[in-house]
Amino acid sequence: MTGIVGAGLIISPFLACETAPESKDGEASSEGNEASSSEKNVFTLPALGYAFDALEPAIDKMTMEIHHDLHHGGYVAKLNKALTDSSAFQDMTLVEIMASVNAEDTAIRNNGGGHYNHSLYWRTLKPEGALEPSGALYDALIRDFGAIENFQRSFQESAKTLFGSGWAWLSLNEQGQLFVSTTPNQDNPLMKNIVEKSGVPLLGIDVWEHAYYLNYQNLRADYIKQFMGLINWKVVSENYASALHSFGL
Ligand code: MN3
């Protein structure tokens, strides 16, 4: 699995799952991917990095299978299709697409966002349960929220009270401050032309019903609570370091 290893520059995790010269789109069905594999951007579904049942009982196997292969896979296929239909975003990285997309670019906005958001989501979950925030990220959380518990409360409350489908985020802004925000649908804080508070997402929770409904039905708060126990803070710390680097901080 290649999705997780990327190192280095801006938002490194995603380098591995974009513009693959030889895209090896394994799963997730769908035409579109092979259509333009020669030189244009072709995005691929990153491997999950752990077994579908690895997050049980917090997140069940069937939810993970459907969510990764069909939902995320669908966003990837539709993103590739949208990119072949429009010349505006050719040859951009996924992060560049996020930064350039406008509200009216519906297909790119929804499916590019879907691809970015889910790629982040899988990576920041850890089968054996959460590690604690540590190092520079720990210090920054204390600095900007006063206490880890304050961050947790704000993040969970945002996720719980977001109306309809969307995401709650922990992000870094260009001043180097951490903040919690929510976005509807598949928007994310990288979409600076669209969102109110822009930044680089470090951690995101998917509160679309497809993320939890099989197991939790309408009990979104229970899913959120369980999610908090799965966060891979080591990966979130890496995202923080990458985000600082991307702002030249
Ligand atoms: Mn989802």
PDB file of N, CA, C and O and ligand atoms in Angstrom, residues 67 118 167 186 206 210, ligand 1:
ATOM      1  N   HIS A  67     -17.790   2.367   2.516  1.00  0.00           N
ATOM      2  CA  HIS A  67     -17.312   3.746   2.574  1.00  0.00           C
ATOM      3  C   HIS A  67     -16.047   3.918   1.722  1.00  0.00           C
ATOM      4  O   HIS A  67     -15.934   4.852   0.929  1.00  0.00           O
ATOM      5  N   HIS A 118     -11.510  11.983   2.246  1.00  0.00           N
ATOM      6  CA  HIS A 118     -11.467  10.586   2.667  1.00  0.00           C
ATOM      7  C   HIS A 118     -10.036  10.066   2.753  1.00  0.00           C
ATOM      8  O   HIS A 118      -9.719   9.262   3.635  1.00  0.00           O
ATOM      9  N   TRP A 167     -18.310  17.763   7.305  1.00  0.00           N
ATOM     10  CA  TRP A 167     -17.112  17.391   8.054  1.00  0.00           C
ATOM     11  C   TRP A 167     -16.814  18.440   9.136  1.00  0.00           C
ATOM     12  O   TRP A 167     -17.078  19.631   8.948  1.00  0.00           O
ATOM     13  N   GLN A 186     -18.760  17.948   0.734  1.00  0.00           N
ATOM     14  CA  GLN A 186     -17.356  17.520   0.675  1.00  0.00           C
ATOM     15  C   GLN A 186     -16.398  18.708   0.576  1.00  0.00           C
ATOM     16  O   GLN A 186     -15.257  18.566   0.141  1.00  0.00           O
ATOM     17  N   ASP A 206     -15.754  12.672   9.300  1.00  0.00           N
ATOM     18  CA  ASP A 206     -16.847  12.573   8.334  1.00  0.00           C
ATOM     19  C   ASP A 206     -18.138  12.341   9.110  1.00  0.00           C
ATOM     20  O   ASP A 206     -18.273  11.338   9.808  1.00  0.00           O
ATOM     21  N   HIS A 210     -23.442   8.028   5.873  1.00  0.00           N
ATOM     22  CA  HIS A 210     -22.822   6.791   5.364  1.00  0.00           C
ATOM     23  C   HIS A 210     -21.606   6.382   6.192  1.00  0.00           C
ATOM     24  O   HIS A 210     -21.154   5.248   6.115  1.00  0.00           O
TER      25      HIS A 210
HETATM   26 MN   MN3 B   1     -17.675   9.684   3.620  1.00  0.00          MN
END
